[in-house]
Tab-separated table of C-alpha atoms in Angstrom:
chain	number	residue	atom	x	y	z
A	1	ASN	CA	0.000	0.000	0.000
A	2	ASN	CA	1.633	3.191	-1.160
A	3	PRO	CA	0.943	6.309	0.891
A	4	ASP	CA	-1.176	9.032	-0.667
A	5	VAL	CA	1.474	11.442	-1.888
A	6	SER	CA	-1.107	14.223	-2.060
A	7	SER	CA	-1.822	14.010	1.655
A	8	PRO	CA	0.077	16.427	3.952
A	9	MET	CA	0.665	13.549	6.347
A	10	SER	CA	2.703	11.741	3.650
A	11	HIS	CA	5.050	14.716	3.280
A	12	PRO	CA	8.291	15.052	5.259
A	13	HIS	CA	7.847	16.878	8.556
A	14	LEU	CA	10.955	18.939	9.321
A	15	LEU	CA	11.589	20.118	12.866
A	16	PHE	CA	14.121	22.931	13.351
A	17	MET	CA	15.384	23.543	16.886
A	18	SER	CA	17.563	26.344	18.219
A	19	ALA	CA	20.471	24.781	20.106
A	20	GLY	CA	20.484	25.068	23.887
A	21	GLU	CA	21.661	23.198	26.971
A	22	ARG	CA	18.321	21.434	27.561
A	23	ILE	CA	17.139	20.479	24.084
A	24	ASN	CA	17.805	16.798	24.767
A	25	GLN	CA	15.275	17.037	27.598
A	26	THR	CA	12.634	19.024	25.699
A	27	PHE	CA	12.988	17.129	22.412
A	28	PRO	CA	10.962	14.081	23.590
A	29	ILE	CA	7.867	16.252	24.144
A	30	CYS	CA	8.272	17.553	20.574
A	31	VAL	CA	8.310	13.999	19.223
A	32	LYS	CA	5.292	13.103	21.312
A	33	SER	CA	3.225	16.197	20.488
A	34	LEU	CA	4.170	17.055	16.897
A	35	GLU	CA	2.830	14.300	14.725
A	36	GLY	CA	5.042	12.545	12.243
A	37	ILE	CA	8.430	14.244	12.623
A	38	THR	CA	10.689	12.743	9.957
A	39	HIS	CA	13.717	15.070	10.110
A	40	THR	CA	15.284	17.025	12.954
A	41	PHE	CA	17.727	19.882	12.368
A	42	ILE	CA	19.576	21.553	15.236
A	43	VAL	CA	20.681	25.077	14.336
A	44	VAL	CA	23.783	26.126	16.248
A	45	GLU	CA	26.418	28.816	15.941
A	46	GLU	CA	29.821	27.516	14.880
A	47	GLY	CA	31.442	29.121	17.911
A	48	VAL	CA	29.746	26.583	20.190
A	49	TYR	CA	32.170	23.980	18.826
A	50	HIS	CA	35.259	25.991	19.757
A	51	ASP	CA	36.421	26.448	23.344
A	52	LEU	CA	38.480	29.628	23.325
A	53	PRO	CA	40.827	30.935	26.026
A	54	ASP	CA	39.045	34.293	26.110
A	55	ASP	CA	35.541	32.838	26.431
A	56	PRO	CA	33.554	34.384	29.297
A	57	GLU	CA	33.258	32.142	32.341
A	58	HIS	CA	29.644	31.135	31.691
A	59	LEU	CA	30.424	30.043	28.106
A	60	ARG	CA	33.160	27.706	29.287
A	61	SER	CA	30.531	25.523	30.904
A	62	VAL	CA	27.629	26.247	28.542
A	63	LYS	CA	29.342	25.290	25.288
A	64	PRO	CA	30.105	21.690	26.357
A	65	GLN	CA	26.559	21.376	27.718
A	66	ILE	CA	25.081	22.464	24.390
A	67	ARG	CA	27.254	20.011	22.476
A	68	GLN	CA	26.267	17.233	24.852
A	69	ALA	CA	22.555	18.140	24.511
A	70	ILE	CA	22.824	18.035	20.710
A	71	GLU	CA	24.306	14.546	20.872
A	72	GLY	CA	21.495	13.621	23.247
A	73	VAL	CA	18.944	14.567	20.580
A	74	ARG	CA	20.889	12.538	18.025
A	75	ALA	CA	20.710	9.518	20.333
A	76	ILE	CA	16.938	9.889	20.709
A	77	CYS	CA	16.405	10.185	16.942
A	78	GLU	CA	18.346	7.054	16.011
A	79	PRO	CA	16.007	4.357	17.401
A	80	LEU	CA	12.980	6.338	16.196
A	81	ALA	CA	14.311	6.404	12.610
A	82	ILE	CA	14.139	10.205	12.589
A	83	SER	CA	16.755	11.740	10.303
A	84	PHE	CA	19.111	13.992	12.291
A	85	ALA	CA	21.486	16.771	11.243
A	86	VAL	CA	23.259	19.740	12.797
A	87	ILE	CA	23.211	23.042	10.905
A	88	ARG	CA	26.293	25.047	11.918
A	89	THR	CA	26.134	28.752	11.073
A	90	PRO	CA	28.981	31.298	11.215
A	91	ASP	CA	26.848	33.565	13.433
A	92	THR	CA	23.218	34.103	14.452
A	93	THR	CA	22.350	37.030	12.176
A	94	ILE	CA	19.198	36.762	10.098
A	95	HIS	CA	21.309	36.575	6.920
A	96	SER	CA	23.286	33.545	8.103
A	97	ILE	CA	20.224	31.770	9.521
A	98	ARG	CA	18.229	32.535	6.363
A	99	ASP	CA	20.881	31.042	4.081
A	100	ALA	CA	21.296	27.961	6.248
A	101	VAL	CA	17.582	27.242	6.584
A	102	LEU	CA	16.780	27.879	2.921
A	103	THR	CA	19.650	25.625	1.827
A	104	THR	CA	18.049	22.863	3.879
A	105	THR	CA	14.412	23.438	2.917
A	106	ARG	CA	15.211	23.550	-0.815
A	107	ARG	CA	15.940	19.833	-0.559
A	108	TYR	CA	12.340	19.281	0.609
A	109	PRO	CA	10.132	21.390	-1.699
A	110	VAL	CA	6.979	19.715	-0.385
A	111	ALA	CA	7.175	19.423	3.381
A	112	ARG	CA	5.685	20.548	6.673
A	113	TYR	CA	7.869	22.734	8.875
A	114	SER	CA	7.885	23.144	12.640
A	115	PHE	CA	10.247	25.319	14.674
A	116	ASN	CA	11.013	24.971	18.379
A	117	LEU	CA	12.643	28.174	19.606
A	118	SER	CA	13.133	27.600	23.326
A	119	GLY	CA	16.874	26.946	23.237
A	120	GLY	CA	19.815	29.089	22.226
A	121	THR	CA	20.464	32.804	22.352
A	122	LYS	CA	17.814	35.461	21.805
A	123	MET	CA	19.329	36.388	18.456
A	124	LEU	CA	19.341	32.782	17.250
A	125	SER	CA	15.722	32.266	18.272
A	126	LEU	CA	14.645	35.584	16.753
A	127	SER	CA	16.336	34.823	13.424
A	128	LEU	CA	14.707	31.393	13.324
A	129	PHE	CA	11.359	32.947	14.222
A	130	ILE	CA	11.582	35.230	11.178
A	131	MET	CA	12.410	32.261	8.942
A	132	ALA	CA	9.485	30.305	10.374
A	133	LEU	CA	7.173	33.158	9.369
A	134	TRP	CA	8.572	33.153	5.838
A	135	LEU	CA	8.038	29.401	5.556
A	136	ASP	CA	4.540	29.549	7.070
A	137	ALA	CA	5.794	27.053	9.642
A	138	ARG	CA	4.274	26.193	12.985
A	139	ILE	CA	6.200	27.724	15.852
A	140	TYR	CA	6.523	26.175	19.310
A	141	LEU	CA	8.053	26.832	22.693
A	142	THR	CA	8.817	24.209	25.322
A	143	PRO	CA	8.734	26.104	28.644
A	144	SER	CA	9.308	22.837	30.527
A	145	ASP	CA	10.354	19.266	29.792
A	146	ASP	CA	6.724	18.070	29.687
A	147	ARG	CA	4.893	21.002	28.091
A	148	ILE	CA	4.823	22.433	24.588
A	149	GLU	CA	2.996	25.561	23.430
A	150	GLN	CA	2.266	26.725	19.908
A	151	VAL	CA	2.983	30.375	19.147
A	152	LEU	CA	-0.113	31.539	17.278
A	153	ILE	CA	0.433	33.962	14.405
A	154	PRO	CA	-2.864	35.593	13.340
A	155	ARG	CA	-3.726	35.675	9.638
A	156	MET	CA	-5.861	38.768	9.980
A	157	HIS	CA	-6.306	41.788	12.220
A	158	LEU	CA	-8.990	41.585	14.888
A	159	ASP	CA	-10.485	44.725	13.352
A	160	ASP	CA	-11.413	42.523	10.382
A	161	VAL	CA	-13.465	40.345	12.728
A	162	ARG	CA	-14.995	43.320	14.538
A	163	ARG	CA	-16.081	44.846	11.214
A	164	ASN	CA	-19.044	42.482	11.014
A	165	PRO	CA	-20.840	41.586	14.267
A	166	ASN	CA	-21.917	38.263	12.827
A	167	TYR	CA	-18.319	37.023	12.701
A	168	ILE	CA	-18.157	37.551	16.447
A	169	THR	CA	-21.527	35.846	16.867
A	170	ALA	CA	-20.266	32.865	14.859
A	171	LEU	CA	-17.217	32.518	17.112
A	172	SER	CA	-19.490	32.776	20.140
A	173	ILE	CA	-21.722	29.965	18.866
A	174	LEU	CA	-18.790	27.648	18.218
A	175	SER	CA	-17.096	28.536	21.523
A	176	ARG	CA	-19.917	26.947	23.501
A	177	ARG	CA	-18.531	23.483	22.832
A	178	ASP	CA	-15.283	22.096	24.137
A	179	THR	CA	-12.401	22.089	21.663
A	180	SER	CA	-12.901	18.457	20.648
A	181	SER	CA	-16.620	18.898	19.814
A	182	TRP	CA	-18.122	19.929	16.509
A	183	THR	CA	-21.242	21.945	15.689
A	184	SER	CA	-23.257	20.825	12.681
A	185	ARG	CA	-23.981	23.274	9.876
A	186	GLN	CA	-27.685	22.907	10.578
A	187	GLU	CA	-27.321	23.686	14.282
A	188	PHE	CA	-24.980	26.583	13.554
A	189	GLY	CA	-27.466	28.063	11.063
A	190	ARG	CA	-30.311	27.893	13.579
A	191	GLU	CA	-28.253	29.653	16.255
A	192	LEU	CA	-26.974	32.307	13.858
A	193	GLU	CA	-30.528	33.087	12.703
A	194	LYS	CA	-31.551	33.836	16.311
A	195	GLN	CA	-28.679	36.300	16.856
A	196	TYR	CA	-28.075	37.656	13.350
A	197	ARG	CA	-27.633	41.393	12.921
A	198	PRO	CA	-28.294	42.948	9.487
A	199	SER	CA	-24.966	43.759	7.853
A	200	ARG	CA	-23.123	43.873	4.548
A	201	LEU	CA	-20.523	41.232	3.802
A	202	ALA	CA	-17.584	41.814	1.479
A	203	ASP	CA	-18.589	41.907	-2.210
A	204	ASP	CA	-22.273	42.250	-1.283
A	205	PRO	CA	-23.925	45.304	-2.863
A	206	LYS	CA	-26.453	45.716	-0.065
A	207	VAL	CA	-27.145	44.887	3.556
A	208	THR	CA	-28.405	41.354	4.149
A	209	ARG	CA	-31.403	41.503	6.460
A	210	SER	CA	-31.606	37.815	7.312
A	211	PRO	CA	-29.095	34.965	7.167
A	212	ASN	CA	-30.022	32.920	4.105
A	213	ARG	CA	-27.972	29.881	3.145
A	214	GLY	CA	-25.562	31.931	1.047
A	215	THR	CA	-24.962	34.381	3.885
A	216	VAL	CA	-24.180	31.577	6.339
A	217	THR	CA	-21.756	30.079	3.816
A	218	LYS	CA	-19.951	33.397	3.333
A	219	ILE	CA	-19.564	33.918	7.080
A	220	LEU	CA	-18.206	30.405	7.585
A	221	GLN	CA	-15.870	30.581	4.599
A	222	GLN	CA	-14.380	33.888	5.716
A	223	LEU	CA	-13.649	32.485	9.176
A	224	ILE	CA	-12.077	29.401	7.561
A	225	GLU	CA	-9.856	31.624	5.371
A	226	TRP	CA	-8.680	33.387	8.515
A	227	SER	CA	-7.970	29.971	10.125
A	228	LEU	CA	-10.349	30.803	12.984
A	229	ILE	CA	-12.554	27.762	12.380
A	230	GLU	CA	-12.183	24.416	10.658
A	231	GLU	CA	-14.636	22.346	8.653
A	232	SER	CA	-15.185	18.615	8.215
A	233	PHE	CA	-17.917	16.206	7.202
A	234	CYS	CA	-20.225	14.886	9.897
A	235	HIS	CA	-19.732	11.287	10.991
A	236	ASN	CA	-20.944	8.793	8.372
A	237	SER	CA	-21.894	11.567	5.963
A	238	ARG	CA	-20.422	12.827	2.717
A	239	LYS	CA	-22.734	15.841	2.560
A	240	ALA	CA	-23.489	17.236	6.006
A	241	LYS	CA	-20.720	19.458	7.370
A	242	GLN	CA	-19.640	20.490	10.833
A	243	TYR	CA	-17.450	23.209	12.321
A	244	ARG	CA	-15.339	24.027	15.357
A	245	LEU	CA	-12.872	26.670	16.520
A	246	THR	CA	-9.189	26.302	15.743
A	247	LEU	CA	-6.522	27.346	18.247
A	248	HIS	CA	-6.429	30.687	16.426
A	249	GLY	CA	-10.191	30.966	16.807
A	250	GLU	CA	-10.082	30.188	20.514
A	251	PHE	CA	-7.411	32.840	21.004
A	252	ALA	CA	-9.336	35.463	19.007
A	253	TRP	CA	-12.531	34.709	20.928
A	254	LYS	CA	-10.781	35.066	24.280
A	255	VAL	CA	-9.306	38.430	23.232
A	256	LEU	CA	-12.728	39.669	22.110
A	257	GLN	CA	-14.282	38.500	25.389
A	258	ALA	CA	-11.586	40.285	27.389
A	259	GLU	CA	-12.241	43.475	25.430
A	260	ASP	CA	-15.964	43.222	26.207
A	261	ARG	CA	-15.256	42.781	29.916
A	262	ASP	CA	-12.864	45.727	29.948
A	263	GLY	CA	-15.430	47.856	28.097
A	264	ALA	CA	-18.180	46.914	30.547
A	265	ARG	CA	-15.995	47.797	33.520
A	266	GLY	CA	-15.066	51.120	31.916
A	267	ALA	CA	-18.718	51.990	31.458
A	268	GLU	CA	-19.564	51.437	35.129
């Protein structure tokens, strides 16, 4: 059985990590939480591999620890059949990191990219962060050995959501379920009809007074384009669809709720 080459899950999944003293301890949570890692690349400044007489005191102990941590990641990758490589850069400037990362990613024109930026210097992590944005990669931090957090990068400004009150209503409807639960299109439409406020959607010549099927579709599709909600087919159905908030959607909804609370307190 050959894998479906068109499926994202059949593509290589490249994990880039900024080198630090604890990456061998945080790497296991990356493997556990980020599905299907096939390649791991540790980005490290060349100077880490050279112990110099004029190194500051803290670097004399940190450099060997970083090298040892890198080898620790290599040792974890081997039995898991995860490809491992170290990317050594002359410095941590954006130019050096850009060239190193692009040289690597060119070998994998169709791949998923994840970046873990908890280790290394601020400049190294910042340069990798910029490259992750360019590659539309998922960005993570591992604040502890057993916890990983995704850094959410919005695909729109919240003003875009505020511009139409029905976008906010849609997020409110979908927020009433826990993150693993879906809301059917039919149920969503019923709830939206109860709370709908007449408004004009993009490309509409006039204000829509009631949420017909086309209006509901436009609202849902816009939220999907912004990665605030996701869509799938209902169980055992190839027609009926269902929706739920993404992590981006949860974050946007929480920000909007906080703004409402702050506004209510200010009006008291």
